[in-house]
Amino acid sequence: MTIPNTWLITGASSGLGLALTERALAAGHRVVATTRQGALPAQHPLLTVVRLDPADRQQCRRIVEEAQKVAGSLDVVVNNAGYGLVGAAEELSEEEARAILDVDLLGPLWLTQAALPLMRGQGSGHIVQISSTGGVGAMPMLGLYNAAKWGLEGFTEALASEVQPMGIRVTLVETGAMDTQWATSGMQFSAPNAAYDELREQLFGTPTVPWPSEPGATGGGTSPDDVADGILAHIAADDGPLRLVLGDGTADQIRMVLDRRQQDYATQPGFQSSAG
C-alpha cells in the first residue's frame, strides 16, 4: 500500500514533469507542481499548481513555504525544470551561458537549499535531480548543457553524503532520449558561426539552426510515462542507488562514455596497470 506523500515537481507543464505529476497523483500523493506560467493541462483534488522561475532563489523559498502550508510536510522534491542549448563554445553569448546555468544548475541548488531545513526538521525527505547521459559525457554543440548537468551531478553527489545522516535520500536520475519536445520546439539555439556548419551537418544532418520541426513534434526515445514509473518505483523503495539509470539504451551510452574515459586515463603513466 502506498503511503501518501507531498511532492514538489518543477517543470511540470509537459514531458517528464507532467508524466511524474500525473503518476504521483494517480498513486495518491499530493503534488505541488510548478510551471513558468502557473498553469497545467491537468486537474485533480490533490494538485496545486504554482508559478515558478527556477532561477529565482527567493521564489524557490516561497514555493517550499507554500508547499508546507498546503500539506504540512514536504517529502519529495523533483528538480526537473531545465532546457537544452545548441551552440559551439565559440558561438555562445554571455547571456545564453548564464541563463542555462541559472536554470539547469543553480535552479536545482536553490530549491534544494530551500527544502533541506524542512526535511531536516522532519528527519526524512527525498531530493530527486533529473540529470541525463549529458551529465556523464559531453557532445559537441551541447557543451553548456553538459556543463550544467556535470555541475548538477557534482554538487548532488556531495549533497548525498552530507544529508544521509539526517535521514534524507538523494537521487540523480540519468536518462537517455525521451519522447518529448525537449529536442525539437523546446530546444534553444545560439547564433551560428559558419565555421561550424560542417560539424552541424555531421551531427544533426543539417547546418541550419534552429532545425525545422513540425508543431508538436518530439525527438523520439523512451516514453516519459515509462521513465516516470521507474522514478516512482525507486522512491517507493526503502533504498536504491544514487544514480538511477532509466530509458532504452541509456546504460549502453553511459558504459561507452566511461570506457572511453578509462581508456584516455590509461594512456598516462599514473593510471597504467602495474600488473606485468
Coordinates of C-alpha atoms in Angstrom, one line a residue, residues 5-227:
N5 CA 3.4 11.9 0.4
T6 CA 3.7 15.5 -0.6
W7 CA 5.7 16.0 -3.8
L8 CA 7.1 19.2 -5.3
I9 CA 7.8 18.9 -9.0
T10 CA 9.3 21.6 -11.1
G11 CA 8.9 22.0 -14.9
A12 CA 5.6 20.1 -14.8
S13 CA 3.9 21.6 -17.8
S14 CA 4.9 18.9 -20.2
G15 CA 7.2 15.9 -20.8
L16 CA 8.6 14.1 -17.8
G17 CA 7.4 16.7 -15.4
L18 CA 3.8 16.3 -16.4
A19 CA 4.1 12.5 -16.5
L20 CA 5.6 12.5 -13.0
T21 CA 2.8 14.8 -11.8
E22 CA 0.1 12.5 -13.2
R23 CA 1.7 9.3 -12.0
A24 CA 2.2 10.7 -8.4
L25 CA -1.4 11.9 -8.3
A26 CA -2.6 8.5 -9.5
A27 CA -0.6 6.9 -6.7
G28 CA -2.5 9.0 -4.1
H29 CA 0.2 11.6 -3.4
R30 CA -0.4 15.3 -3.0
V31 CA 1.5 17.3 -5.7
V32 CA 2.6 20.9 -5.8
A33 CA 3.6 21.3 -9.4
T34 CA 5.4 24.4 -10.8
T35 CA 5.5 25.9 -14.2
R36 CA 6.6 29.3 -15.5
Q37 CA 3.0 30.2 -16.4
G38 CA 1.4 28.8 -13.3
A39 CA -0.9 26.6 -15.4
L40 CA -1.1 22.8 -16.1
P41 CA -3.1 20.7 -18.6
A42 CA -4.4 18.6 -15.6
Q43 CA -6.8 19.0 -12.7
H44 CA -7.0 16.9 -9.5
P45 CA -8.2 17.5 -5.9
L46 CA -4.6 16.7 -4.7
L47 CA -2.9 19.0 -7.2
T48 CA -1.7 22.6 -6.5
V49 CA -0.2 24.5 -9.4
V50 CA 2.1 27.5 -8.8
R51 CA 4.2 29.8 -10.9
L52 CA 8.0 29.5 -10.5
D53 CA 11.0 30.9 -12.2
P54 CA 13.6 28.2 -11.0
A55 CA 16.4 30.7 -11.4
D56 CA 14.9 33.0 -8.7
R57 CA 16.2 31.9 -5.3
Q58 CA 13.6 33.8 -3.3
Q59 CA 10.8 32.3 -5.4
C60 CA 12.2 28.8 -4.6
R61 CA 12.0 29.6 -0.9
R62 CA 8.4 30.9 -1.2
I63 CA 7.3 27.8 -3.1
V64 CA 8.6 25.5 -0.4
E65 CA 6.8 27.6 2.2
E66 CA 3.6 27.3 0.2
A67 CA 4.0 23.5 -0.2
Q68 CA 4.4 23.2 3.6
K69 CA 1.2 25.4 4.1
V70 CA -0.7 23.2 1.7
A71 CA 0.2 19.9 3.1
G72 CA 2.1 20.4 6.4
S73 CA 5.1 18.5 5.1
L74 CA 7.4 18.1 2.1
D75 CA 8.5 14.5 1.3
V76 CA 9.8 14.5 -2.3
V77 CA 11.3 17.3 -4.3
V78 CA 11.9 16.7 -8.0
N79 CA 14.1 19.2 -9.8
N80 CA 13.0 18.6 -13.3
A81 CA 12.9 22.1 -14.9
G82 CA 15.5 22.7 -17.5
Y83 CA 16.2 23.1 -21.2
G84 CA 18.8 22.3 -23.8
L85 CA 21.0 24.8 -25.7
V86 CA 22.7 24.0 -29.0
G87 CA 25.9 26.1 -29.7
A88 CA 29.6 25.6 -30.0
A89 CA 31.6 27.1 -27.2
E90 CA 32.7 30.0 -29.6
E91 CA 29.1 30.7 -30.5
L92 CA 27.6 31.1 -27.1
S93 CA 26.7 34.6 -25.9
E94 CA 27.3 35.6 -22.2
E95 CA 23.5 35.9 -21.8
E96 CA 22.9 32.4 -23.1
A97 CA 25.6 30.8 -21.0
R98 CA 24.5 32.5 -17.8
A99 CA 20.8 31.7 -18.5
I100 CA 21.2 28.0 -18.9
L101 CA 23.4 27.7 -15.8
D102 CA 20.9 29.7 -13.8
V103 CA 18.0 27.3 -14.7
D104 CA 19.7 23.9 -15.2
L105 CA 22.3 24.1 -12.4
L106 CA 21.5 26.9 -9.9
G107 CA 17.8 26.4 -10.0
P108 CA 18.1 22.9 -8.5
L109 CA 20.6 24.2 -6.0
W110 CA 18.2 27.0 -4.8
L111 CA 15.2 24.7 -4.5
T112 CA 17.4 22.0 -2.7
Q113 CA 18.6 24.7 -0.2
A114 CA 15.0 25.8 0.4
A115 CA 13.8 22.3 1.0
L116 CA 16.5 20.9 3.2
P117 CA 15.7 22.8 6.5
L118 CA 12.1 21.4 6.4
M119 CA 13.3 17.9 5.5
R120 CA 16.0 18.0 8.2
G121 CA 13.4 19.0 10.8
Q122 CA 11.2 16.1 9.6
G123 CA 14.1 13.7 9.7
S124 CA 13.1 12.5 6.3
G125 CA 12.7 13.5 2.6
H126 CA 13.9 12.7 -0.9
I127 CA 15.7 15.1 -3.3
V128 CA 15.5 13.9 -6.9
Q129 CA 17.6 15.6 -9.5
I130 CA 16.8 15.0 -13.2
S131 CA 20.1 14.6 -14.9
S132 CA 20.8 12.7 -18.2
T133 CA 23.5 11.0 -20.1
G134 CA 24.6 14.6 -20.8
G135 CA 25.7 14.7 -17.1
V136 CA 28.1 11.8 -17.7
G137 CA 29.5 12.5 -21.1
A138 CA 29.7 15.5 -23.4
M139 CA 28.7 16.1 -27.0
P140 CA 29.9 18.8 -29.4
M141 CA 27.4 21.7 -29.7
L142 CA 25.9 20.9 -26.3
G143 CA 28.8 22.0 -24.1
L144 CA 26.9 24.4 -21.8
Y145 CA 24.1 22.0 -21.3
N146 CA 26.7 19.3 -20.4
A147 CA 28.4 21.8 -18.1
A148 CA 25.2 22.4 -16.2
K149 CA 24.4 18.7 -15.8
W150 CA 28.0 17.9 -14.8
G151 CA 27.7 20.6 -12.1
L152 CA 24.4 19.1 -11.0
E153 CA 25.9 15.7 -10.7
G154 CA 28.9 17.1 -8.8
F155 CA 27.1 19.0 -6.1
T156 CA 24.4 16.3 -5.8
E157 CA 26.9 13.5 -5.1
A158 CA 28.4 15.7 -2.4
L159 CA 24.9 16.5 -1.1
A160 CA 24.0 12.8 -0.8
S161 CA 26.8 12.3 1.7
E162 CA 26.0 15.5 3.6
V163 CA 22.4 14.7 4.3
Q164 CA 22.3 10.9 4.5
P165 CA 22.9 11.0 8.3
M166 CA 19.8 13.3 8.6
G167 CA 17.5 10.7 7.0
I168 CA 17.3 12.4 3.7
R169 CA 17.7 10.4 0.4
V170 CA 19.2 11.9 -2.8
T171 CA 18.8 10.5 -6.3
L172 CA 20.3 11.5 -9.6
V173 CA 18.1 10.3 -12.5
E174 CA 20.2 9.7 -15.6
T175 CA 18.0 9.3 -18.7
G176 CA 18.7 8.9 -22.4
A177 CA 16.5 10.3 -25.1
M178 CA 12.8 10.7 -24.2
D179 CA 9.9 11.1 -26.4
T180 CA 9.3 14.7 -25.5
Q181 CA 9.6 18.1 -27.2
W182 CA 13.0 18.8 -25.5
A183 CA 15.0 18.2 -28.7
T184 CA 12.5 20.0 -31.0
S185 CA 10.4 23.0 -30.0
G186 CA 11.9 23.0 -26.5
M187 CA 15.5 23.5 -27.7
Q188 CA 17.3 26.8 -27.8
F189 CA 20.0 27.7 -30.3
S190 CA 22.9 30.1 -30.4
A191 CA 23.5 32.3 -33.5
P192 CA 25.6 30.0 -35.8
N193 CA 29.1 30.6 -36.9
A194 CA 29.7 29.3 -40.4
A195 CA 33.0 27.7 -39.3
Y196 CA 30.9 25.1 -37.6
D197 CA 28.5 24.3 -40.4
E198 CA 30.3 21.1 -41.4
L199 CA 30.2 19.8 -37.9
R200 CA 26.5 20.6 -37.6
E201 CA 25.9 18.8 -40.8
Q202 CA 27.7 15.7 -39.4
L203 CA 25.9 15.8 -36.1
F204 CA 22.4 16.9 -37.0
G205 CA 22.1 16.2 -40.7
T206 CA 21.7 19.9 -41.4
P207 CA 23.9 23.1 -40.9
T208 CA 20.7 25.1 -40.3
V209 CA 19.7 26.1 -36.8
P210 CA 17.1 26.2 -35.4
W211 CA 16.4 22.9 -37.3
P212 CA 13.0 22.6 -38.7
S213 CA 10.4 20.7 -36.7
E214 CA 6.6 20.2 -37.0
P215 CA 4.3 21.7 -34.3
G216 CA 4.1 19.2 -31.5
A217 CA 6.9 17.0 -32.9
T218 CA 9.1 15.1 -30.4
G219 CA 12.6 13.9 -30.5
G220 CA 11.8 10.2 -30.1
G221 CA 13.1 7.9 -27.4
T222 CA 11.7 6.3 -24.3
S223 CA 8.2 7.3 -23.2
P224 CA 8.2 9.8 -20.3
D225 CA 5.5 7.8 -18.7
D226 CA 7.9 4.8 -18.5
V227 CA 10.6 6.9 -17.0

